[in-house]
Coordinates of C-alpha atoms in Angstrom, one line a residue:
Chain J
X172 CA -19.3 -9.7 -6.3
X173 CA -16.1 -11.3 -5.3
X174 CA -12.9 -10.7 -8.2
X175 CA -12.7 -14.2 -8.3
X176 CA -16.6 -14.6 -9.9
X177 CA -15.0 -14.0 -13.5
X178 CA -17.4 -11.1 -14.9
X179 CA -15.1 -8.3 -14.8
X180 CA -13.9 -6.9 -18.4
X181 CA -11.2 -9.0 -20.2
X182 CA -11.0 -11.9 -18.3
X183 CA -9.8 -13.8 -20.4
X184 CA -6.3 -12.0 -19.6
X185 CA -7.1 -10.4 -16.7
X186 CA -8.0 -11.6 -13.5
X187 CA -8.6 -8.8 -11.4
X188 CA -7.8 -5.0 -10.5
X189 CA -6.6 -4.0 -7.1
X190 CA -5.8 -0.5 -5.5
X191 CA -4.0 0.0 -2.0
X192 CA -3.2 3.1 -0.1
X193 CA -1.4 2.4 2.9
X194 CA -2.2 5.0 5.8
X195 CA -1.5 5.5 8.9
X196 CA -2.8 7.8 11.9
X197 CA -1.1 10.6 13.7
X198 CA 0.9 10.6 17.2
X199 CA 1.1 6.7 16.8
X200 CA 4.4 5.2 15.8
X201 CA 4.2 2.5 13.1
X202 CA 2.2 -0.4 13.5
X203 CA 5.8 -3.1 14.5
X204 CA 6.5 -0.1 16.7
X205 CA 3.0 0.3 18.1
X206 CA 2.6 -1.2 22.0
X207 CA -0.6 -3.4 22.4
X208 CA -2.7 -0.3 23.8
X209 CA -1.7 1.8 20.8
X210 CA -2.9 -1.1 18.5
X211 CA -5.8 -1.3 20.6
X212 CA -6.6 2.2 19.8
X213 CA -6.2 2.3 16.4
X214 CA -8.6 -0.8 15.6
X215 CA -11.3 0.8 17.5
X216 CA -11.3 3.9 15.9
X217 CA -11.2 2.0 12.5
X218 CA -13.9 0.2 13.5
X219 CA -15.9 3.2 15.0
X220 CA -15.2 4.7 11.2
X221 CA -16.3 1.8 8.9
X222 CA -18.7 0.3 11.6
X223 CA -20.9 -1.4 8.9
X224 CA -17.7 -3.3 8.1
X225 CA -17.8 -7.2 9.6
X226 CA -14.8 -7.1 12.0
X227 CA -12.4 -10.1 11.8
X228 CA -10.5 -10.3 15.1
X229 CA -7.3 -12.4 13.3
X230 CA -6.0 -13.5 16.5
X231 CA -9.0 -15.2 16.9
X232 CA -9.1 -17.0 13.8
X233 CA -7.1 -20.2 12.8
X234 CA -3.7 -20.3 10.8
X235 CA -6.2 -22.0 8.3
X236 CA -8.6 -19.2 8.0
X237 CA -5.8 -16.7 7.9
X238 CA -4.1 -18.7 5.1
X239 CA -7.7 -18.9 2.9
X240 CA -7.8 -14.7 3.5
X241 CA -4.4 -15.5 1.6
X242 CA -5.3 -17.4 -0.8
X243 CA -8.4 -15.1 -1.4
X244 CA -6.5 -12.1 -2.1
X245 CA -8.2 -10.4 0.5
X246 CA -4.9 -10.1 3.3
X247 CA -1.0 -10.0 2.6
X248 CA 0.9 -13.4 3.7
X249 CA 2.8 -10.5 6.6
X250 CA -0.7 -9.5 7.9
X251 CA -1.7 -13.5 8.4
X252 CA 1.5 -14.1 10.0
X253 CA 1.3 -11.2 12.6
X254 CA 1.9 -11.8 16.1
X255 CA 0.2 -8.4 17.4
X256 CA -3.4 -7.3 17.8
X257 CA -5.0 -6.9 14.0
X258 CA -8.1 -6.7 12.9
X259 CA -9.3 -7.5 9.1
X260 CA -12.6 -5.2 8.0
X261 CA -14.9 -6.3 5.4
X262 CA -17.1 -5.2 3.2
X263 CA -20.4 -7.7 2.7
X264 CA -19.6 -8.8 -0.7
X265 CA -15.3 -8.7 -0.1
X266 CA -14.7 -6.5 -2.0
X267 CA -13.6 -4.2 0.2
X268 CA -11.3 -5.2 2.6
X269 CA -8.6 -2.4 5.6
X270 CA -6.1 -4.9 6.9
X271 CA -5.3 -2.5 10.3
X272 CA -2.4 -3.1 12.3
X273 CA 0.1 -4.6 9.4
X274 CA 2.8 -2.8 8.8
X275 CA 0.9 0.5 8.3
X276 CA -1.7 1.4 10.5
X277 CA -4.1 0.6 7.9
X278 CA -3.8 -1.2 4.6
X279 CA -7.2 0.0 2.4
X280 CA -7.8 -2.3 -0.4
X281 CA -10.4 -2.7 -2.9
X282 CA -10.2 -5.6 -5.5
X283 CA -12.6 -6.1 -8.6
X284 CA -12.9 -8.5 -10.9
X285 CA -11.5 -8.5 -14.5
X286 CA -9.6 -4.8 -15.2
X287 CA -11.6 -2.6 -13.3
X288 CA -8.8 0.2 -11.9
X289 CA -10.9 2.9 -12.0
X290 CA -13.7 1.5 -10.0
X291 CA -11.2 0.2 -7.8
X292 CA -9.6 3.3 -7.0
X293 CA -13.0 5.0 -6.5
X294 CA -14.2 2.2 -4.0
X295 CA -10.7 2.7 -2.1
X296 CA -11.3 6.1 -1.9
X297 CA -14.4 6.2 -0.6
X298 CA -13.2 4.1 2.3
X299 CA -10.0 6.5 3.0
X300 CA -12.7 9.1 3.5
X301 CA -15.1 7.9 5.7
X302 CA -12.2 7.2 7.6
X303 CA -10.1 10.4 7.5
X304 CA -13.7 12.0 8.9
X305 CA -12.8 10.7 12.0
X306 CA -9.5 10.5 12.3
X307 CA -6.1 12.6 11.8
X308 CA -3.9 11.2 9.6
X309 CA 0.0 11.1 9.6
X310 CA 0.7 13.2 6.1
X311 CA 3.5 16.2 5.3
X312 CA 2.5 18.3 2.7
X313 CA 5.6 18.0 0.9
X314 CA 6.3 13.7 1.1
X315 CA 2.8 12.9 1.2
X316 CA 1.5 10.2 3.2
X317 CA 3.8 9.0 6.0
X318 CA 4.4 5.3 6.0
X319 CA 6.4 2.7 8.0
X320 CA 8.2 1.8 4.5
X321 CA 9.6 5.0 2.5
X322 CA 8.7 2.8 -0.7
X323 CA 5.3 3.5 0.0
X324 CA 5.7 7.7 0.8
X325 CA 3.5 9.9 -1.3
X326 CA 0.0 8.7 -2.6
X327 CA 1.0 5.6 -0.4
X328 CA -1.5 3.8 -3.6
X329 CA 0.0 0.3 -5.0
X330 CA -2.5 -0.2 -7.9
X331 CA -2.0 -3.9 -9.5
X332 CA -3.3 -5.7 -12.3
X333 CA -3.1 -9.6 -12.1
X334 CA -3.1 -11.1 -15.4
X335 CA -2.7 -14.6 -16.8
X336 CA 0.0 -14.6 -19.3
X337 CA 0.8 -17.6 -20.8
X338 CA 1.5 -17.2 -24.5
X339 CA 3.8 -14.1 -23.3
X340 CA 5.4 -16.7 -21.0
X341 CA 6.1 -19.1 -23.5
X342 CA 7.1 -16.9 -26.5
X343 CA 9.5 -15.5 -23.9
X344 CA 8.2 -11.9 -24.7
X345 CA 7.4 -11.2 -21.0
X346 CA 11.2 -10.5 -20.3
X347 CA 11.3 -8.4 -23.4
X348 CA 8.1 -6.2 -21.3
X349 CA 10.1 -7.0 -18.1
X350 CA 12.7 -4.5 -18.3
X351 CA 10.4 -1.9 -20.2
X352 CA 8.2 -1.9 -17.1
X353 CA 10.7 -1.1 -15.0
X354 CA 11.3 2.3 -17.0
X355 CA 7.7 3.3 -16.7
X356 CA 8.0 3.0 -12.6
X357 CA 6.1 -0.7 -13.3
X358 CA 7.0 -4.0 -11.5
X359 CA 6.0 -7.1 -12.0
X360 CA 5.7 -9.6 -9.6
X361 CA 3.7 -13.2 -8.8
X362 CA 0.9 -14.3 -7.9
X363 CA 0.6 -13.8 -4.6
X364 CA 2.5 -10.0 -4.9
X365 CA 6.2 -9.2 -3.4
X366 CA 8.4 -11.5 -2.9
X367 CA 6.0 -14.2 -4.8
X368 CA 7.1 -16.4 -8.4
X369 CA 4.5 -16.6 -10.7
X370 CA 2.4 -20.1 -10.5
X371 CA -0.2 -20.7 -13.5
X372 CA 1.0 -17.8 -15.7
X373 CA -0.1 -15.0 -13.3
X374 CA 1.4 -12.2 -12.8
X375 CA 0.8 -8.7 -10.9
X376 CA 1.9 -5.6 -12.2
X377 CA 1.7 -2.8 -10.3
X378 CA 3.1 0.8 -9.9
X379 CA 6.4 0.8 -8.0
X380 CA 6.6 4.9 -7.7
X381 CA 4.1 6.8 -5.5
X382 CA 5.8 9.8 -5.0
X383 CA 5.9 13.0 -7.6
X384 CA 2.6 11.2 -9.7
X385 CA -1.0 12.0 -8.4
X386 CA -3.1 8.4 -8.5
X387 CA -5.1 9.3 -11.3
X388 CA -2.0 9.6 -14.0
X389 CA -0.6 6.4 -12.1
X390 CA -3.9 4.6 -12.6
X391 CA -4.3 5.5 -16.3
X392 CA -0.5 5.0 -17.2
X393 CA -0.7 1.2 -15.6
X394 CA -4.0 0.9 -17.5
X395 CA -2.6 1.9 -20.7
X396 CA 0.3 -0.8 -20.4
X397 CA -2.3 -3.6 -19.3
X398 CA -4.2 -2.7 -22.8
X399 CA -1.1 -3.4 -24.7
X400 CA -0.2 -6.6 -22.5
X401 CA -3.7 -7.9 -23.1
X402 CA -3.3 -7.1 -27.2
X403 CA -0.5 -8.7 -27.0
X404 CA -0.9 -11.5 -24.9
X405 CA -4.4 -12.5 -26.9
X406 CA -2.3 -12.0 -30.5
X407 CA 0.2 -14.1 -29.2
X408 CA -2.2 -17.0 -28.8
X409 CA -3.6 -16.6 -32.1
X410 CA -0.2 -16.9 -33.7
X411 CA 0.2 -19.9 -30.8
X412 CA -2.8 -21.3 -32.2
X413 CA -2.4 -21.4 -35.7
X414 CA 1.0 -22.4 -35.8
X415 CA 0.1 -25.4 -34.1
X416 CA -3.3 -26.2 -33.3
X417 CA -3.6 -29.8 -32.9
X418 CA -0.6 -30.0 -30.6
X419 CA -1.8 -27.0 -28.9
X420 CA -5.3 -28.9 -28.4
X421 CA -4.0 -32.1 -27.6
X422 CA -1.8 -30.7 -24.3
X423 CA -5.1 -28.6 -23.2
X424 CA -7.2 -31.3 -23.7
X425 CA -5.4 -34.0 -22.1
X426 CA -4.7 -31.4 -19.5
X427 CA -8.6 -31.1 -19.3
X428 CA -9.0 -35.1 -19.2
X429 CA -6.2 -35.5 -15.9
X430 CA -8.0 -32.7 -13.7
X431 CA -11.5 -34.5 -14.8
X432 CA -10.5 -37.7 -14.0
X433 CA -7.4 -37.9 -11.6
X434 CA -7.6 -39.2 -8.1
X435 CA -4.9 -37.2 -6.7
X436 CA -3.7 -33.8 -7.5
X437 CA -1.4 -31.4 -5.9
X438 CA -2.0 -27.5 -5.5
X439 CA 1.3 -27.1 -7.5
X440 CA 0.2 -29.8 -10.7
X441 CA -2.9 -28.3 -10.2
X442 CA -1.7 -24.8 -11.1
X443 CA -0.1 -26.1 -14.0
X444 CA -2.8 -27.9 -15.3
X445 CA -5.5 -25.2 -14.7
X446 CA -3.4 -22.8 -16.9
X447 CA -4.2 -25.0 -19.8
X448 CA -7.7 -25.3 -19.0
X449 CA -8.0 -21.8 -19.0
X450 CA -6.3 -21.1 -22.1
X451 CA -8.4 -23.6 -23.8
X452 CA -11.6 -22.7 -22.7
X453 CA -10.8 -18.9 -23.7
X454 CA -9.2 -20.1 -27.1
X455 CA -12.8 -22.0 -27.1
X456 CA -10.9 -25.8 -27.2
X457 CA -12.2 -26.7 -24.0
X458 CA -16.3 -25.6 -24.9
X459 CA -17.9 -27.9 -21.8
X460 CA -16.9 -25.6 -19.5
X461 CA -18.0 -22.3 -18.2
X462 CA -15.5 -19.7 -18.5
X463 CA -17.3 -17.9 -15.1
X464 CA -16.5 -21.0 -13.1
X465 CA -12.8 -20.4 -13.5
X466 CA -11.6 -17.6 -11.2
X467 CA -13.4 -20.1 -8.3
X468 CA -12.3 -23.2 -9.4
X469 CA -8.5 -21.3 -8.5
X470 CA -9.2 -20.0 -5.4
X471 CA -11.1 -23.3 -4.0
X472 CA -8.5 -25.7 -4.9
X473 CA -6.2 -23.7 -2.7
X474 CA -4.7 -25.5 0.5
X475 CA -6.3 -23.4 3.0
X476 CA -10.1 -22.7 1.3
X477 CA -10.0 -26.5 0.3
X478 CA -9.9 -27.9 3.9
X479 CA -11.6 -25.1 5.0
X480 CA -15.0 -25.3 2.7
X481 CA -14.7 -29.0 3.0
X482 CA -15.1 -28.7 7.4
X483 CA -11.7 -30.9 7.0
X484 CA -8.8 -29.0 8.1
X485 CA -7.2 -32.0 9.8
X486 CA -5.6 -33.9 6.8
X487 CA -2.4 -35.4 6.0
X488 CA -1.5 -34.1 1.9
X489 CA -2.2 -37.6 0.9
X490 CA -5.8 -37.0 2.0
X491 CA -5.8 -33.5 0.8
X492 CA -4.6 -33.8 -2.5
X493 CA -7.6 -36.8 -2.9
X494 CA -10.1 -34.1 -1.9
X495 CA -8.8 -31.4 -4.1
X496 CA -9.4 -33.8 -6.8
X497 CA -13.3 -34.6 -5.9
X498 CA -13.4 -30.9 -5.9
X499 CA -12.1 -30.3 -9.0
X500 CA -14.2 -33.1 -10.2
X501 CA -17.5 -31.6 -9.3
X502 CA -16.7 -28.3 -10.5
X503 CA -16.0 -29.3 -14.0
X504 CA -18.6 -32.1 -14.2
X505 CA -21.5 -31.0 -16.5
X506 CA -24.5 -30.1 -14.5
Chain L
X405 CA 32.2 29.9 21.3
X406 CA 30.7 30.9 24.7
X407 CA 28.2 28.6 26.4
X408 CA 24.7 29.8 25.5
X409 CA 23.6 29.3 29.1
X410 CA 26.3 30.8 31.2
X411 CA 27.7 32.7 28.8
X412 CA 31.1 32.8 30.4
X413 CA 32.8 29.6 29.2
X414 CA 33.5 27.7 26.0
X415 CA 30.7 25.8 25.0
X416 CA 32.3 21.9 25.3
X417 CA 28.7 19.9 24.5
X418 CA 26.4 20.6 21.4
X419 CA 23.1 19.0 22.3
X420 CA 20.4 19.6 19.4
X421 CA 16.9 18.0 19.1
X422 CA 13.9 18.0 16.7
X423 CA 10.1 18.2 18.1
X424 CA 7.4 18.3 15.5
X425 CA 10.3 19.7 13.1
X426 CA 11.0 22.5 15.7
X427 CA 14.8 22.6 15.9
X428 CA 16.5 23.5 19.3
X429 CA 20.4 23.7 19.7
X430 CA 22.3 23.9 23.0
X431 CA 25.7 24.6 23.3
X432 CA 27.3 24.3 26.5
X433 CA 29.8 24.5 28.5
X434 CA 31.0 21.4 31.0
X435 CA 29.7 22.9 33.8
X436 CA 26.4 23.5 32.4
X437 CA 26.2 20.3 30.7
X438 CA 26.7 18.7 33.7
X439 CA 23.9 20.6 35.9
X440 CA 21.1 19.7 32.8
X441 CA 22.7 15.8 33.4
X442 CA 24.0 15.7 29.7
X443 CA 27.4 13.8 31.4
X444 CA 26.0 11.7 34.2
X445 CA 24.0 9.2 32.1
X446 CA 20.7 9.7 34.6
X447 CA 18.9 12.6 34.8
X448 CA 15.6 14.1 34.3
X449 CA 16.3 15.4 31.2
X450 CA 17.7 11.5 29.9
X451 CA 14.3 10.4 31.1
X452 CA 12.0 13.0 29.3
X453 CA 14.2 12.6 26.0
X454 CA 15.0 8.9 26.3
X455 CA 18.7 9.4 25.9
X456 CA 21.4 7.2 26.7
X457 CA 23.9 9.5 28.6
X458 CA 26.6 11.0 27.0
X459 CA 30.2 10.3 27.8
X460 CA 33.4 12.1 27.5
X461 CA 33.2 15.7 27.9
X462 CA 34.9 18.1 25.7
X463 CA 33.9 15.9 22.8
X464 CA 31.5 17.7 20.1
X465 CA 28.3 15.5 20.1
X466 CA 24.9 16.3 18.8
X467 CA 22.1 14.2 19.0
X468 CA 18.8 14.6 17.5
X469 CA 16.2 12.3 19.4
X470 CA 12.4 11.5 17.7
X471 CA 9.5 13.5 20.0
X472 CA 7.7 10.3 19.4
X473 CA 9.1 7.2 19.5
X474 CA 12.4 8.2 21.2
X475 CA 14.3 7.0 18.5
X476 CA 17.9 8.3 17.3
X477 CA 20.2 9.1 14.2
X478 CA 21.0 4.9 14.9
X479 CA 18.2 3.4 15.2
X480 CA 15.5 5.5 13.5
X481 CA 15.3 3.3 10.8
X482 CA 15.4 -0.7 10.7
X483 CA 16.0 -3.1 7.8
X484 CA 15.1 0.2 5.3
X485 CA 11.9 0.8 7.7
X486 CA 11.2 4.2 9.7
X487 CA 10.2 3.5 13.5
X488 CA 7.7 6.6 13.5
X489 CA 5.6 9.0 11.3
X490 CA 7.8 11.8 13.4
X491 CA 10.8 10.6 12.5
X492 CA 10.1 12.1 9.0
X493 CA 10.2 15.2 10.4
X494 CA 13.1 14.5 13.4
X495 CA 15.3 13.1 10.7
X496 CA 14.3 14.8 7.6
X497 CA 17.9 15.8 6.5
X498 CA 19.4 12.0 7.1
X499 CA 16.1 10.3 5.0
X500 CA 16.0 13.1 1.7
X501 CA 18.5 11.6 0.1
X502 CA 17.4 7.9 0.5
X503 CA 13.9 9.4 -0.4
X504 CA 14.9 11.3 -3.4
X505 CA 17.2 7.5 -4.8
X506 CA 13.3 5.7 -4.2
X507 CA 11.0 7.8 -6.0
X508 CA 13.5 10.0 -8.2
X509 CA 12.1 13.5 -6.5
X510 CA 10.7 14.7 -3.1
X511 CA 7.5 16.0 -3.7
X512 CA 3.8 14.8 -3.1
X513 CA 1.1 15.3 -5.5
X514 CA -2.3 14.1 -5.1
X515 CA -4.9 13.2 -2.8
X516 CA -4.3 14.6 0.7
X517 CA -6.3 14.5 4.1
X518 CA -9.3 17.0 3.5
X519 CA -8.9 18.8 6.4
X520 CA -5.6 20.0 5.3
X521 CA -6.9 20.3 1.3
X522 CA -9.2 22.7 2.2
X523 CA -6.4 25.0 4.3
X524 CA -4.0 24.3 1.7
X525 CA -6.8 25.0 -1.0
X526 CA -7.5 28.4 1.3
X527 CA -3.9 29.2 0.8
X528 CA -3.8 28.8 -2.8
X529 CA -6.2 31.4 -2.9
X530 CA -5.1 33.8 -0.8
X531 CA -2.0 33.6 -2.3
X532 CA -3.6 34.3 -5.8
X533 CA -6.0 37.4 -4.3
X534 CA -2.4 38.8 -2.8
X535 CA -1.0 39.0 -5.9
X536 CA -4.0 40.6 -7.7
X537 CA -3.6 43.1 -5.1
X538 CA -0.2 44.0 -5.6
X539 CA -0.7 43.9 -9.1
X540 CA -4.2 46.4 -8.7
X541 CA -1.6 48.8 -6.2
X542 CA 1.1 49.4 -9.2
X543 CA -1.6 49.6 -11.7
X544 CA -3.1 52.2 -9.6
X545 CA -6.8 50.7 -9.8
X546 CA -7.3 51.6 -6.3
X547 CA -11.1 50.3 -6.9
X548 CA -10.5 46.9 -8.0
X549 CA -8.0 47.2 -5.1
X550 CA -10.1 47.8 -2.3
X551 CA -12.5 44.9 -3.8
X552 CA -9.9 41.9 -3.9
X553 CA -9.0 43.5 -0.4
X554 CA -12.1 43.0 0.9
X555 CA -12.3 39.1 -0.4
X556 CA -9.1 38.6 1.4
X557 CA -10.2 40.2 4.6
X558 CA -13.3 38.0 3.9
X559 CA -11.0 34.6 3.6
X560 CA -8.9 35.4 6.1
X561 CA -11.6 35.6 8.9
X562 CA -13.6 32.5 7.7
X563 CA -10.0 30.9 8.0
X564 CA -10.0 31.9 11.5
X565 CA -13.5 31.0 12.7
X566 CA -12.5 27.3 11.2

């Protein structure tokens, strides 16, 4: 199942679980580097490795269809905007995903819904070595994996949680965890991962050291720190709650009624507005709606997936903010 | 100090490279510098390393060049990016420090390609048997010896059939 189906464990705070390793294959210089034979090479014997994978050829695709991979978690806004052969390899139900040809040779991701690091890592792993049967990766046995970014030298893993935050957001108490993060080799970051500000409440927090820590005790110290985010997070709205509660219904609710009922609604109000609905269907204000319908409802009122689920990719944003709307609309209309 | 080449003259050019970590220095004099093409700025030997000839002779100047990508001690790394996986090794003195301010220590754990797991697992083990040997030898349990000796010859040629 796709992360964004909404089954995985806590989901309520968290979204989804992702592990990286960033590899890259001996006698080939890094993928920026790489002429377009070299590239050549490389995607073939990636495909020849995983070849029950669905090979996405992305310079055959549109900007739109890259830009919905985006939206989808699936590739990093760099790999989209590559000029040079790349290839995206899927798995059949997404969930696991080699970006090859970004900035490392290959970029092995597996994403799972709700926090699910564990099975994440194993999926990654299992990738990594059907494909280091067949091919000889660049590694030094004292730095680790070799890759075009020293940042990523060692396990060359980025593990990362993304979580929907709000009442830490609010309260504040998320820059009080900021800087603590930090200490443990943590980073937290937006939505959409470096670089990105947070839209909705969601954040990513993932390791920011790989080198000197195996993956396991990586894995289990950012699990550990997600636990206490999601204790606190889900106390946090309690207190929210019963400070307040009418108020605190009133805003989700009426935040509720405008994506029900509006005839024009932008990605970024949208954002805002679907952080409330989620809250309040968690906090159970909001009972009419389906808490699995959430993780969906984000990804298909994206931009990119919008126009591209609704065969319309030639809109002005007048048009496409009206059909974001209907969307939204149907999805939240009882059945 | 004499050119390594002639050995008559004072070595004038210090030419070093790094292939697959393998660490070559030449010092020579003009004379001999001159017949590799070091000073002329096109030769064979600027070809096969991709190096931009070197000017003024008599001036100490050592260059290490990537066996890979070509690159240099300028222009190995890019916006905080290395050009090659080589240029780990070509440059390894120039990137520890950089390395070390990143992750807070040089040194992988974890998962590693399983070809090289298995030899490095081998190694482990051979390691251990060696020093059960030893440790047999001085105790003078010339039995027990002969045994672990055996396991090691036993490692050793498996490693050597793989």
């Amino acid at each position: 199942m796709a992360w964004f189906d909404n089954t995985g464990k806590e989901n309520d705070v968290v979204l989804s679980s992702r592990v990286r390793l960033a590899r890259n294959i001996k006698d080939y210089p890094f993928a920026p580097m790489l002429d377009e034979t070299g590239a050549r090479e490389i995607i073939e014997k990636t495909k020849h490795a995983l070849d029950d994978y669905t090979v996405i050829d992305m310079t055959e695709i549109s900007p739109i269809e890259r830009q919905s991979y985006v939206e989808k978690h699936i590739i990093s806004p760099a790999f989209a905007a590559s000029g040079t052969p790349h290839v995206l390899l899927l798995n059949e139900d997404r969930t696991n995903a080699v970006m090859v040809c970004e900035e490392d040779h290959l970029r092995i991701q597996s994403i799972h819904s709700g926090l699910a690091l564990k099975e994440a890592f194993a999926s990654a792993c299992e990738i990594d070595d059907r494909i280091d049967s067949s091919v000889s990766y660049a590694y030094s046995d004292k730095i680790g994996y070799l890759t075009h970014c020293p940042t990523n030298l060692g396990t060359g893993m980025r593990a990362s949680v993304m979580m929907f935050l709000p009442a830490l957001t609010q309260t504040r108490m998320l820059n009080n965890y900021a800087s603590q993060l930090e200490k443990l080799g943590l980073t937290l970051r937006g939505m959409y991962g470096e670089g990105s500000q947070a839209s909705a409440y969601i954040y990513q927090i993932s390791n920011s050291i790989t080198m000197g820590i195996t993956e396991e005790e990586t894995i289990s110290k950012l699990e550990s720190v997600v636990n206490q985010l999601i204790a606190s997070e889900r106390k946090t709205r309690e207190k929210l709650s019963l400070n307040d509660h009418d108020r605190l219904c009133d805003k989700l609710m009426r935040s509720s009624g405008i994506l029900r009922s509006a005839y024009m609604i932008s990605s970024k109000e949208f954002l805002k507005l679907f952080a409330d609905l989620k809250l309040g269907v968690h906090l159970g204000i909001i009972p009419d709606v389906d808490e699995s319908i959430l993780g969906e409802l984000l990804v298909g009122a994206m931009p990119a997936t919008l126009m591209l689920e609704a065969e319309c990719t030639d809109i002005d944003d007048t048009e496409r903010d009206k059909l974001r709307a209907s969307y939204i609309k149907g999805k939240l209309s009882p059945v | 100090m004499l050119c390594t080449e002639c050995k008559k003259n004072t070595a004038t050019v210090f030419y070093q490279q790094n292939i697959n970590g393998k660490t070559t220095e030449l010092c020579l004099c003009q004379e001999c510098a001159e017949s590799h093409g070091f000073l002329t700025g096109s030769s064979l030997f600027n070809e096969l390393f991709k190096m931009p000839g070197i000017s003024g002779a008599g001036v100490k100047s050592s260059r290490k060049i990537c066996s890979l990508c070509g690159s240099d001690e300028n222009n190995f790394i890019k916006d905080g990016k290395v050009s090659c996986p080589v240029c780990y090794e070509s440059f390894a003195d120039e990137l520890y420090s950089p390395i070390k301010r990143i992750h807070g220590n040089v040194s992988h754990i974890g998962r590693a390609p399983a070809k090289l797991k298995k030899q490095n697992d081998k190694k482990l083990k051979l390691d251990e048997l060696k020093k059960q040997l030893n440790d047999a030898v001085q105790k003078e349990e010339y039995e027990n010896a002969a045994i672990i000796r055996d396991k090691i010859r036993d490692l050793e040629n498996n490693a050597e059939e793989n």
